[in-house]
CSV table of C-alpha atoms and ligand atoms in Angstrom, one decimal:
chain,number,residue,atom,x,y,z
A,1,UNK,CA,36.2,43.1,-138.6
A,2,UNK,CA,34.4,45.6,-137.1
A,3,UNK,CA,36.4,47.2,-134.2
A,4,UNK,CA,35.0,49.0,-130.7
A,5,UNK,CA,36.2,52.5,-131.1
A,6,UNK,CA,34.8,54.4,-127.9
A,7,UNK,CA,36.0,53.8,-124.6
A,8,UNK,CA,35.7,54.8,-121.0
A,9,UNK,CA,38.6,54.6,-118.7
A,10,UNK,CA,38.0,55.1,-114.7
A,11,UNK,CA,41.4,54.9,-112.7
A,12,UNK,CA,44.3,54.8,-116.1
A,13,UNK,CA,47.0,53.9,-113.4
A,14,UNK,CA,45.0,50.7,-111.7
A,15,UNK,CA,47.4,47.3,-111.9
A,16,UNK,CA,44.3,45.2,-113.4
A,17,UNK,CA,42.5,45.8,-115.8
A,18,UNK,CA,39.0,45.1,-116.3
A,19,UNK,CA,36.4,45.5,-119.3
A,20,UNK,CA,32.6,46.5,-119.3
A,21,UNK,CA,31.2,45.1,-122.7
A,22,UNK,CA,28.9,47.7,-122.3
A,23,UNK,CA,27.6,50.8,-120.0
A,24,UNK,CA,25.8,49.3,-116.7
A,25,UNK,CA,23.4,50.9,-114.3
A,26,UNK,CA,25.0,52.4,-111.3
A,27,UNK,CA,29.1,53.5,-110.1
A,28,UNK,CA,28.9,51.1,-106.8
A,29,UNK,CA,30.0,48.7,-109.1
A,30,UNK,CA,32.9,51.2,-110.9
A,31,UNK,CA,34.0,52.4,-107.6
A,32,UNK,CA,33.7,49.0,-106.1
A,33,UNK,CA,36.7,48.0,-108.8
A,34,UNK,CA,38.4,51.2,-108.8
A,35,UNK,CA,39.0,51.5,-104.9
A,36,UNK,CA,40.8,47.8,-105.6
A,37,UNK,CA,43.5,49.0,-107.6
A,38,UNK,CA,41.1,48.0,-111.2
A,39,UNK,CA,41.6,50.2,-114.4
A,40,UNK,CA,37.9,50.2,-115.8
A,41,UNK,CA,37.8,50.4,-119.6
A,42,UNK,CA,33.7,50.6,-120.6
A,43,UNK,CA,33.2,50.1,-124.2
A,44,UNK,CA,30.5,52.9,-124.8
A,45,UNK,CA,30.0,52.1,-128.7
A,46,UNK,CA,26.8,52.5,-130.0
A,47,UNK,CA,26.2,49.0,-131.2
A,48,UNK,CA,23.7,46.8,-129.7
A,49,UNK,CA,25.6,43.5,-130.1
A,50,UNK,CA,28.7,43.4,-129.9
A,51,UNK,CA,30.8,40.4,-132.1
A,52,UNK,CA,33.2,37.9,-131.3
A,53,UNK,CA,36.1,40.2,-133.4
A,54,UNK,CA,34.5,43.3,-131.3
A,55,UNK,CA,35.2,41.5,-128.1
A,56,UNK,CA,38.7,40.2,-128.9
A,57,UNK,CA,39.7,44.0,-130.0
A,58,UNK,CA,38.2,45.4,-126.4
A,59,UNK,CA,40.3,42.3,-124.7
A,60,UNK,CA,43.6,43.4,-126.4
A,61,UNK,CA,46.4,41.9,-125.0
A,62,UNK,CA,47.0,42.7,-121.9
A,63,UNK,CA,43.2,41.8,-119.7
A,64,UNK,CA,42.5,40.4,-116.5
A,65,UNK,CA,39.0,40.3,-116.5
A,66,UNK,CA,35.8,41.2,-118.7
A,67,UNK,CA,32.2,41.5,-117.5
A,68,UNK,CA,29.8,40.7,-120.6
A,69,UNK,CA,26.0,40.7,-121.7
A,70,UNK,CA,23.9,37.9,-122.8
A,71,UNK,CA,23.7,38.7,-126.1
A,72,UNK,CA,27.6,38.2,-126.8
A,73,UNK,CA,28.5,34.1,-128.0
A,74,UNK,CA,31.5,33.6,-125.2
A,75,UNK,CA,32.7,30.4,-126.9
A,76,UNK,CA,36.7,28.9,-127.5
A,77,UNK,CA,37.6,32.0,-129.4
A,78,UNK,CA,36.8,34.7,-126.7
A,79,UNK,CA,37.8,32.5,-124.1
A,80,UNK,CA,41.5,31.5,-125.3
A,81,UNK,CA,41.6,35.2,-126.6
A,82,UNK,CA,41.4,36.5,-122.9
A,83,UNK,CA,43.5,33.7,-121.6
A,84,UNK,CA,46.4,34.8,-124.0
A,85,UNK,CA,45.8,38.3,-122.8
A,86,UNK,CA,46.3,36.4,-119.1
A,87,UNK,CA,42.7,37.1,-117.6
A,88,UNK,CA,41.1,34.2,-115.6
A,89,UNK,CA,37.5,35.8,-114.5
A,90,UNK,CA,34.6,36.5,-116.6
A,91,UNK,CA,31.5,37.4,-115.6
A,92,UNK,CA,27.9,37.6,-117.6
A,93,UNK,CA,25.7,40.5,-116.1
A,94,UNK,CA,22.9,37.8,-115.9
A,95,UNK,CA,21.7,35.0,-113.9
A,96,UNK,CA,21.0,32.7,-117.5
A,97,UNK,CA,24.4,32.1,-119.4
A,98,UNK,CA,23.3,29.8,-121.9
A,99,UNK,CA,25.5,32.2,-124.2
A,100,UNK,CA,28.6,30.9,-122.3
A,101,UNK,CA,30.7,27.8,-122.9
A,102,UNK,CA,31.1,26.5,-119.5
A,103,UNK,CA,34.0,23.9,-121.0
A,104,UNK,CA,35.7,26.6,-122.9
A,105,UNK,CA,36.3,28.6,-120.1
A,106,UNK,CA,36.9,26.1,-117.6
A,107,UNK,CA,39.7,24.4,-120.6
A,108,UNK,CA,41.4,28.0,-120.4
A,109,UNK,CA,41.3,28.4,-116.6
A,110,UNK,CA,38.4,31.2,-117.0
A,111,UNK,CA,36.1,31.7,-114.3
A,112,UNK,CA,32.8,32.5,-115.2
A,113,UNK,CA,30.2,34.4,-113.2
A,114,UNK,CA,26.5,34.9,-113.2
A,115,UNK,CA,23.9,36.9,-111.1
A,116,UNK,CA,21.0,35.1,-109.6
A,117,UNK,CA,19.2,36.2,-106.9
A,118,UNK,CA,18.8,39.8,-107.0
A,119,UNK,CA,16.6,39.7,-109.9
A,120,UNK,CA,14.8,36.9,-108.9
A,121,UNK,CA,11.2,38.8,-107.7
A,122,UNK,CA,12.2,41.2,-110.6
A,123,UNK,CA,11.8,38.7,-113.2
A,124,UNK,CA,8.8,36.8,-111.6
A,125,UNK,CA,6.9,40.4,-111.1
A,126,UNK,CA,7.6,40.6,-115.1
A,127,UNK,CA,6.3,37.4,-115.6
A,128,UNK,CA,2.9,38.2,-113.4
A,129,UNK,CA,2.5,41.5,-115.3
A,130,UNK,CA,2.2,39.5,-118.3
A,131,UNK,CA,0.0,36.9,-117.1
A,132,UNK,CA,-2.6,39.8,-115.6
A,133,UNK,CA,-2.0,41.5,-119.0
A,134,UNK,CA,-2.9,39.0,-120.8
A,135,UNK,CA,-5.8,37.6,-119.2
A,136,UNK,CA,-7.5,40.6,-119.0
A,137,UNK,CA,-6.3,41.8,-122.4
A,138,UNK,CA,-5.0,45.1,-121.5
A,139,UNK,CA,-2.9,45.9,-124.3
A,140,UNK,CA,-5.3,45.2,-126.8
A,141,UNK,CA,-7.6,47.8,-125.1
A,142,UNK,CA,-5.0,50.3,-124.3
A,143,UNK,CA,-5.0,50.5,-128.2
A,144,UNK,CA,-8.5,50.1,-129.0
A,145,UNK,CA,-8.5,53.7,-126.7
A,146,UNK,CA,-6.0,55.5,-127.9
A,147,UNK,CA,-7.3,54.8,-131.5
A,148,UNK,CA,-10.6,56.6,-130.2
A,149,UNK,CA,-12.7,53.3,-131.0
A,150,UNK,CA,-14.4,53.5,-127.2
A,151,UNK,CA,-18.2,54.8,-128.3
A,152,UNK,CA,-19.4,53.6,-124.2
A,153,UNK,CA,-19.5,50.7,-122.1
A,154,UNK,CA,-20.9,47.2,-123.8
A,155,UNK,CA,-21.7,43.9,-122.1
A,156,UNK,CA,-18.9,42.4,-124.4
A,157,UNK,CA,-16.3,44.6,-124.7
A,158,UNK,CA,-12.8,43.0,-123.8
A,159,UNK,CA,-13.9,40.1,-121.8
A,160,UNK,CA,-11.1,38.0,-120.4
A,161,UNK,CA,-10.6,35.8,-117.5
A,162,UNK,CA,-10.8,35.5,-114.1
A,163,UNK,CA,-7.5,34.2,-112.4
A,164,UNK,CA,-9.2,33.4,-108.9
A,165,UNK,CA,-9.5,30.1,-108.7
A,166,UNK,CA,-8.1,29.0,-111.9
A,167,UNK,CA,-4.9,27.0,-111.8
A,168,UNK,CA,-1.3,28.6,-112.6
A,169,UNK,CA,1.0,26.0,-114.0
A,170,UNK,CA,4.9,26.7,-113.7
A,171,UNK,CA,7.6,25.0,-115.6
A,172,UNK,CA,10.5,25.2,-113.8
A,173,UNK,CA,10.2,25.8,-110.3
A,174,UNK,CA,13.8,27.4,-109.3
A,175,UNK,CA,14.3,30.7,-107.8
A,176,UNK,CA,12.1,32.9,-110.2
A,177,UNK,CA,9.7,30.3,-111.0
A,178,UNK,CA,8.9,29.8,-107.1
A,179,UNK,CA,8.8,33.4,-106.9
A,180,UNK,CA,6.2,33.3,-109.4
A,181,UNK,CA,3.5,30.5,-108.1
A,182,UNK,CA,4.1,32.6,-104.6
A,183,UNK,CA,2.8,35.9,-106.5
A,184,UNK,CA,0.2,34.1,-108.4
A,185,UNK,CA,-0.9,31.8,-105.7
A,186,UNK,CA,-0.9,34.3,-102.8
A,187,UNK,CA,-2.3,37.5,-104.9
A,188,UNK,CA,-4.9,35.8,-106.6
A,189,UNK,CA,-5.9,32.7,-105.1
A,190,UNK,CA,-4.9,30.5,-107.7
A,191,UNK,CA,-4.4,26.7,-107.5
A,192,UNK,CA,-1.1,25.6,-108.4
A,193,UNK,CA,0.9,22.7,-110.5
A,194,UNK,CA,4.1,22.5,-111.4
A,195,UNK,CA,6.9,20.8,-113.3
A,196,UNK,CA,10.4,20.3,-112.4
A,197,UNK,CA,13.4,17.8,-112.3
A,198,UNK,CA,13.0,18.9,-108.6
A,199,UNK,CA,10.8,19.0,-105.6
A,200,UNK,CA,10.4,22.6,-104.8
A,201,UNK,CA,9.8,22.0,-100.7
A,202,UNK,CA,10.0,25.3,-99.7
A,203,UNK,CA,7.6,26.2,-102.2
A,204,UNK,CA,5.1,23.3,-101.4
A,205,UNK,CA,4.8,24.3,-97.5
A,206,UNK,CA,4.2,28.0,-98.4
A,207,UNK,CA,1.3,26.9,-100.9
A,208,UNK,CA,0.3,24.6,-97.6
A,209,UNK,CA,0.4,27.1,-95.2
A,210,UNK,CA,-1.7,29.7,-97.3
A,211,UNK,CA,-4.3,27.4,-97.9
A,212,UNK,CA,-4.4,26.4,-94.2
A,213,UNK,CA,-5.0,29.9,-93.7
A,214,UNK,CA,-7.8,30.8,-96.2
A,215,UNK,CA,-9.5,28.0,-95.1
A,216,UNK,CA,-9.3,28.7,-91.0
A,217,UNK,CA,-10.5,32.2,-92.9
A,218,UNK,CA,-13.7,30.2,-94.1
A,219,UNK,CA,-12.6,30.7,-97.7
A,220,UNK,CA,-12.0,27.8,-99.6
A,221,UNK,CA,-8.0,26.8,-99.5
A,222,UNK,CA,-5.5,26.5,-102.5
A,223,UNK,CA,-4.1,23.8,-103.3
A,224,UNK,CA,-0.4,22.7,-105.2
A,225,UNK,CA,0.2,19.7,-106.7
A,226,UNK,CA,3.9,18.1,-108.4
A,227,UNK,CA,3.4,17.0,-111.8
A,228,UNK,CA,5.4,13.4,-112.5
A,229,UNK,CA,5.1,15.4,-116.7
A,230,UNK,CA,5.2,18.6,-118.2
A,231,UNK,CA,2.0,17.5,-120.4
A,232,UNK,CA,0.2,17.1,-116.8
A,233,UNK,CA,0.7,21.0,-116.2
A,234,UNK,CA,0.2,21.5,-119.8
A,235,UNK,CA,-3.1,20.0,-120.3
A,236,UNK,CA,-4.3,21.1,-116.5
A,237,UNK,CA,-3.4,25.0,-116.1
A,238,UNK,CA,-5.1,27.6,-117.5
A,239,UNK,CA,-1.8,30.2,-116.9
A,240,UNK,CA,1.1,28.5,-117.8
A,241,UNK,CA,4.8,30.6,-117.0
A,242,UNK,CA,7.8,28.8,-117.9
A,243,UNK,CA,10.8,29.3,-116.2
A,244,UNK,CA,13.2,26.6,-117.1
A,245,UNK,CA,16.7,27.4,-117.6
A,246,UNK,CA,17.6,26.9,-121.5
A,247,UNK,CA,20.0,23.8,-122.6
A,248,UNK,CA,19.4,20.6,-124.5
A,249,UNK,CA,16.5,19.6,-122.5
A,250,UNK,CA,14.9,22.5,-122.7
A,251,UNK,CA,15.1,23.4,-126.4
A,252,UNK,CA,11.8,23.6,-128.0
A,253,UNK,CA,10.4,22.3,-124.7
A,254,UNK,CA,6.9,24.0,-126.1
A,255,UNK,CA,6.6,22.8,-129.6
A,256,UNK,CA,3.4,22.2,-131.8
A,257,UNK,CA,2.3,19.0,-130.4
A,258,UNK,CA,2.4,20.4,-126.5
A,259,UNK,CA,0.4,23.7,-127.4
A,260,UNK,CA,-2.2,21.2,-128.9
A,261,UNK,CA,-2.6,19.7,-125.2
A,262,UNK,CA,-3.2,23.4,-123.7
A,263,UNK,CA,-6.2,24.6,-123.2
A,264,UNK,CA,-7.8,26.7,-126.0
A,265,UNK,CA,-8.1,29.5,-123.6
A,266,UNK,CA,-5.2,29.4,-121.7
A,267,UNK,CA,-2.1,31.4,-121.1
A,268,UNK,CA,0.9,31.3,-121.7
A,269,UNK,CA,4.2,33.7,-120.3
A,270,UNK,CA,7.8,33.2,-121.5
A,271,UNK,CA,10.8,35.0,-119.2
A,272,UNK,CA,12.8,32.4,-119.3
A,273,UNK,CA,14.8,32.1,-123.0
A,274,UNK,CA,12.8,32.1,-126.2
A,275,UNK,CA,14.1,29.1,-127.8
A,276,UNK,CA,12.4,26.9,-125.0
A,277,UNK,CA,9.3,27.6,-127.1
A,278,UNK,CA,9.4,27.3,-130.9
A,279,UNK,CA,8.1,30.4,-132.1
A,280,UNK,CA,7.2,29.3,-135.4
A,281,UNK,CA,4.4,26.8,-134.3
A,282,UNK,CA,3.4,29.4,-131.2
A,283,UNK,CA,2.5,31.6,-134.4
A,284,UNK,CA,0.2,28.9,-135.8
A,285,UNK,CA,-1.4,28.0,-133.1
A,286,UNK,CA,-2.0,32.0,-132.1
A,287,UNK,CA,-3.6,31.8,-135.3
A,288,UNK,CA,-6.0,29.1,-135.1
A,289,UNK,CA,-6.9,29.7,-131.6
A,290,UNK,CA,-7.5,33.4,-131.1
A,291,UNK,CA,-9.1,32.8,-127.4
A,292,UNK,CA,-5.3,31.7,-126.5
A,293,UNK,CA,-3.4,34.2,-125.2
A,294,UNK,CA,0.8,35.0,-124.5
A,295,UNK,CA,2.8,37.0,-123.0
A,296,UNK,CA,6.4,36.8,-124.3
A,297,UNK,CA,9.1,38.8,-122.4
A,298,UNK,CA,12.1,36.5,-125.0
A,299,UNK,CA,12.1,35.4,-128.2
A,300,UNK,CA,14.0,32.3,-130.4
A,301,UNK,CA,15.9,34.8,-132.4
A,302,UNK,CA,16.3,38.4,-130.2
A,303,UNK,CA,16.0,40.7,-131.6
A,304,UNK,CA,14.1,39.4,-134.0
A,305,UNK,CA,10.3,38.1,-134.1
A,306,UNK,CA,9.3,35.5,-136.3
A,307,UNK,CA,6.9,36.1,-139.5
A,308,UNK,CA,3.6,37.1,-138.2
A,309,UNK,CA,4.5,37.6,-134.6
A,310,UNK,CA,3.8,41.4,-134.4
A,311,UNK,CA,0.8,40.9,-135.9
A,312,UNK,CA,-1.0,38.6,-133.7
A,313,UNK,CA,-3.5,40.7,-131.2
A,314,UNK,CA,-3.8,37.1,-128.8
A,315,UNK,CA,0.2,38.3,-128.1
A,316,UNK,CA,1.8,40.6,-125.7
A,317,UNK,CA,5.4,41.5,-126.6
A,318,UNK,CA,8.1,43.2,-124.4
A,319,UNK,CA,11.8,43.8,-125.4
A,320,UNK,CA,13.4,41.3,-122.6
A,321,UNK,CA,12.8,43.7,-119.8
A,322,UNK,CA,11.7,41.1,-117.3
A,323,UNK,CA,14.9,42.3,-114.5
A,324,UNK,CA,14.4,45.9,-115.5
A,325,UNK,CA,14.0,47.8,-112.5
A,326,UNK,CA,16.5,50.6,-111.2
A,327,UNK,CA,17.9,48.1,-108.0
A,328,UNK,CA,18.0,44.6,-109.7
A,329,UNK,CA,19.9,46.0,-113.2
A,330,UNK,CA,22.5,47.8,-110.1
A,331,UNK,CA,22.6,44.8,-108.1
A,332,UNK,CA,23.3,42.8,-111.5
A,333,UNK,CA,26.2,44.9,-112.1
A,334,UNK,CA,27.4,45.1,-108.8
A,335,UNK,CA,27.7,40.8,-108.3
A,336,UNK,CA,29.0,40.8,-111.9
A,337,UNK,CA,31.7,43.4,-111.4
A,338,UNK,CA,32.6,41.7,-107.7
A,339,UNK,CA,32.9,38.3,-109.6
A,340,UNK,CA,35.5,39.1,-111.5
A,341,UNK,CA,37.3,41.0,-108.5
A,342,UNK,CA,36.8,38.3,-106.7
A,343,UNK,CA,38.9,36.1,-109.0
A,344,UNK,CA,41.4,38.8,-109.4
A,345,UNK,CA,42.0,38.8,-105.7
A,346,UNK,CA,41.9,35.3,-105.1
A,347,UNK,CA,39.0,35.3,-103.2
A,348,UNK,CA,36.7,32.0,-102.5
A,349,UNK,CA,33.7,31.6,-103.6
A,350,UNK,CA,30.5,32.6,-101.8
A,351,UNK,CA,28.8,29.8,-99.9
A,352,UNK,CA,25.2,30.2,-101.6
A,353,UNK,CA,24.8,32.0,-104.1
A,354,UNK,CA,21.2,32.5,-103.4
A,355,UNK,CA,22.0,34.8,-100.4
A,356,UNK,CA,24.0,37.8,-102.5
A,357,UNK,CA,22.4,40.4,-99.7
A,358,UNK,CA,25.5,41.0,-98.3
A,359,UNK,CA,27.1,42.2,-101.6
A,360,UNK,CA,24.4,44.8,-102.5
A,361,UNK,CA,24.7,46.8,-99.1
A,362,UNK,CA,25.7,49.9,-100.1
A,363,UNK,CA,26.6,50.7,-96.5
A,364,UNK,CA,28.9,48.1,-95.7
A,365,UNK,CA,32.2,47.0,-97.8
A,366,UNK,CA,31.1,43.8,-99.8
A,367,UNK,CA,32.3,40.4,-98.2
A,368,UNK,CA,35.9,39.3,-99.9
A,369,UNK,CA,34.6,36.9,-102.1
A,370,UNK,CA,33.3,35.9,-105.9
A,371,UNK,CA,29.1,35.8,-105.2
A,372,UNK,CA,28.5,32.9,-107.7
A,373,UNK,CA,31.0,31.7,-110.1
A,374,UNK,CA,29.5,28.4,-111.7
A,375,UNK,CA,32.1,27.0,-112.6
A,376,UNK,CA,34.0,27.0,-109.1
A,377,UNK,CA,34.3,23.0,-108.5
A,378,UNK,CA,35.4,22.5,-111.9
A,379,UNK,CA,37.9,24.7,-111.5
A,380,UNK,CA,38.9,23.7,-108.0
A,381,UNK,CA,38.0,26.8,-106.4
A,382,UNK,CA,38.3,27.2,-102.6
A,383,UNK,CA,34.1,28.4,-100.9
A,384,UNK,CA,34.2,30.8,-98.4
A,385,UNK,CA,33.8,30.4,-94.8
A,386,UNK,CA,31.6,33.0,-94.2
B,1,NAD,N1,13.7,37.3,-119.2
B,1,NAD,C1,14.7,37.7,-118.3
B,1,NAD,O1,15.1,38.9,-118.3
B,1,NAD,C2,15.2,36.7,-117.4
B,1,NAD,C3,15.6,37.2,-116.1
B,1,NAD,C4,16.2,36.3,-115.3
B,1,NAD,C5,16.3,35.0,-115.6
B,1,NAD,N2,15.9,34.6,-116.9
B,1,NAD,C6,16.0,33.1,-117.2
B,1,NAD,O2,15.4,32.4,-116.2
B,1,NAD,C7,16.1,31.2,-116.0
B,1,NAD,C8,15.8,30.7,-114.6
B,1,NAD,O3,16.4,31.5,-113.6
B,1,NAD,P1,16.4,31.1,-112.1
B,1,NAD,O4,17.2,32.1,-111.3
B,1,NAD,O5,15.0,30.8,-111.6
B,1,NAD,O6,17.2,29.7,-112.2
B,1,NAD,P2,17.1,28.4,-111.3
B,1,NAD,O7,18.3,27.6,-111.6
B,1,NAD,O8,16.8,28.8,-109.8
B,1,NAD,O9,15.7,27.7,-111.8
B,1,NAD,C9,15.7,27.0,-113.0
B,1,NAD,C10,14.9,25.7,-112.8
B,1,NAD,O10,14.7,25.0,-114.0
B,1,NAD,C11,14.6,23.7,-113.7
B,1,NAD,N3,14.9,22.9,-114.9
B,1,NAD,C12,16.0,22.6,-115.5
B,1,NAD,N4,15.8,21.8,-116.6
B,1,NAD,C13,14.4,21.5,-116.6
B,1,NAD,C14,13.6,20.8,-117.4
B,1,NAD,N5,14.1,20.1,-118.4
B,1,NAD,N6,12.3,20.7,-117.1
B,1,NAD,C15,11.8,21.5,-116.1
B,1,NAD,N7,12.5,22.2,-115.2
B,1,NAD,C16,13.9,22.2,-115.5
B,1,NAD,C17,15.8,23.5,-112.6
B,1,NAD,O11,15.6,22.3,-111.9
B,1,NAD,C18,15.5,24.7,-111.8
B,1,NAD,O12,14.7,24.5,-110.7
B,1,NAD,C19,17.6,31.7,-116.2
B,1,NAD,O13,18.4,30.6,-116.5
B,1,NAD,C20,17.4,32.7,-117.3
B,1,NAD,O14,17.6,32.0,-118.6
B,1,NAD,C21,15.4,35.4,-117.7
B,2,DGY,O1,19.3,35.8,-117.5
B,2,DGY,C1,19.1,36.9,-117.1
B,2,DGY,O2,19.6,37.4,-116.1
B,2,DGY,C2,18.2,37.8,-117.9
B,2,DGY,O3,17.8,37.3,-119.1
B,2,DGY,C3,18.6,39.2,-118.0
B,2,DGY,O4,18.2,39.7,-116.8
């Protein structure tokens, strides 16, 4: 059992107490706690991934909330473990919480809290630096420079493709995948499809509206179209992002018989969670078809790649960066850290948790209430008025 040793406390004497699994960006989201009577314990222990037995040790047994990472499995045990220790709010410093047991928590009275919306462009700017990347194979010549291989400019050298015109497919047409087809659609003039269990209006009369435009410009207009199948989007686009959230439907979503429908040029970008692709087969087919291209920002298996990944030349890898910039990774600690005030207080829970704005001011005093807690109806929690 291996046991967090190294600890950061902020304000000993606070009545709650509240634990950091790990060190996050920023003190708004310290002081926000601390100025609300919080004792803040970090766990500053130089190990990655922390394990279920770590996690128990750091909850002790007196906790009333804990703010965790994505990479932690918060299942029955950590969830009854902080119940015994009588702490009721929980919140992931991510929007995705596929690492959470919703049930779990909700059995044990747990609140659980996620961040979406302040790394929404974050994410789909990630996901558009991979697609540009990518088509224009930047990494690959990046190395072919540094290794001194550039003799002078050749008709052939590192040809890739033009996105103007093409069509951008997106699976998963929530908050970061709209953001995505906006970027895509509006930067380069690309035509788009999509795939989703829902119609993504707002998203449809933006597409609209911009081709209306180009074409009062006299350029010729984009277009968007609703798939009725993920093949459709699959077999049509020639930049594919996906940007599903990851459960049972989504498992494997992009398996060995789908990539065979893509085109043998296309694209394809992965922010969402790696095991909506399986990784095994996405190495095949990288193999056979070395005009194919990704760009993978999450893997099946973090940190891990599978066999003959890292070798592939057709793939761009990045270490799970897609929110890393300075603001969102604050803002992510900040609507984590209010969460599980929030449900220390007593607070309701935010109307729409796609308008957090008002909790990232860092001039004004954050409204009195949890930002998104998804399991508030479940748990009969009261939504805020304001
Ligand atoms: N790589 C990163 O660092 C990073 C950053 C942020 C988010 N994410 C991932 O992105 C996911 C999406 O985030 P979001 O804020 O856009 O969430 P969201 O809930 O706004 O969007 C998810 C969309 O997926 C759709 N969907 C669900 N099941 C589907 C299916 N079977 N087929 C097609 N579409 C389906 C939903 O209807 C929804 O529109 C998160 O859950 C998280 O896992 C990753
Ligand atoms: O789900 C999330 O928020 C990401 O994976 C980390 O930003």
């Amino acid at each position: 059992m291996a046991t967090p040793v190294s600890i950061e406390v902020w304000n000993p004497n606070g009545k709650y107490r509240v634990v950091s699994t790990k060190p996050m960006p920023g003190t708004r989201w310290i002081r926000l706690l601390t100025d609300q009577d919080c004792r803040v314990e970090i766990c500053t222990q130089r190990k990655t991934i922390l394990s279920v037995d770590d996690i128990l040790a750091l909850i002790g047994d007196k906790c009333d909330g804990v703010i965790g990472q994505l990479t932690e499995d918060w299942g029955e045990v950590l969830f009854s473990g902080l119940s015994r220790a009588g702490g009721r709010a929980f919140s992931n410093m991510a929007v995705g919480y596929n690492n959470v047991d919703v049930n779990a928590a909700t059995k044990y009275g747990v609140a659980v809290g996620n961040t979406p919306g302040v790394l929404t462009e974050t994410t789909a700017e990630l996901a558009a630096s991979l697609s540009l990347s990518a088509s224009r194979r930047i990494v690959e010549a990046d190395e072919f420079m540094r290794a001194g291989l550039y003799d002078g400019w050749l008709p052939h050298l590192f040809v890739g493709n033009l996105l103007k015109g093409q069509t951008v497919g997106v699976i998963g047409a929530g908050r970061i995948g709209s953001a995505y087809a906006r970027m895509m659609v509006e930067g380069f003039k690309m035509n788009l499809i999509y795939y989703d269990l829902y119609q993504a209006t707002r998203l449809e009369k933006f597409v609209t509206a911009y081709g209306e435009f180009l074409k009062a410009s006299g350029e010729a207009p984009v277009t968007w179209r609703r798939a009725s199948t993920m093949e459709e989007v699959l077999r049509e686009a020639d930049v594919i992002s996906l940007h599903p959230v990851l459960d049972k439907t989504t498992y494997h979503l992009v398996n060995k018989e789908r990539l065979s429908m893509m085109k043998k040029e296309a694209i394809l970008v992965n922010c969402s969670r790696g095991p909506v692709i399986d990784e095994a087969a996405l190495v095949e087919h990288l193999k056979e078809n070395p005009m194919f291209r990704v760009g993978l920002d999450v893997f099946e298996e973090e940190p891990y790649m599978k066999p003959g990944l890292a070798d592939m030349k057709n793939a761009i890898v990045v270490p799970h960066i897609a929110s890393a910039s300075k603001w969102t990774r604050e803002g992510m600690a900040t609507l984590a850290a209010l969460n599980v005030l929030g449900k220390i207080k007593g607070y309701p829970v935010w109307s729409d948790p796609n308008r957090v704005e008002p909790f990232l001011n860092e001039n004004s005093p954050p409204p009195a209430a949890c930002p998104s807690i998804v399991n508030a109806k479940a748990l009969g929690l009261t939504a805020s008025k304001l």
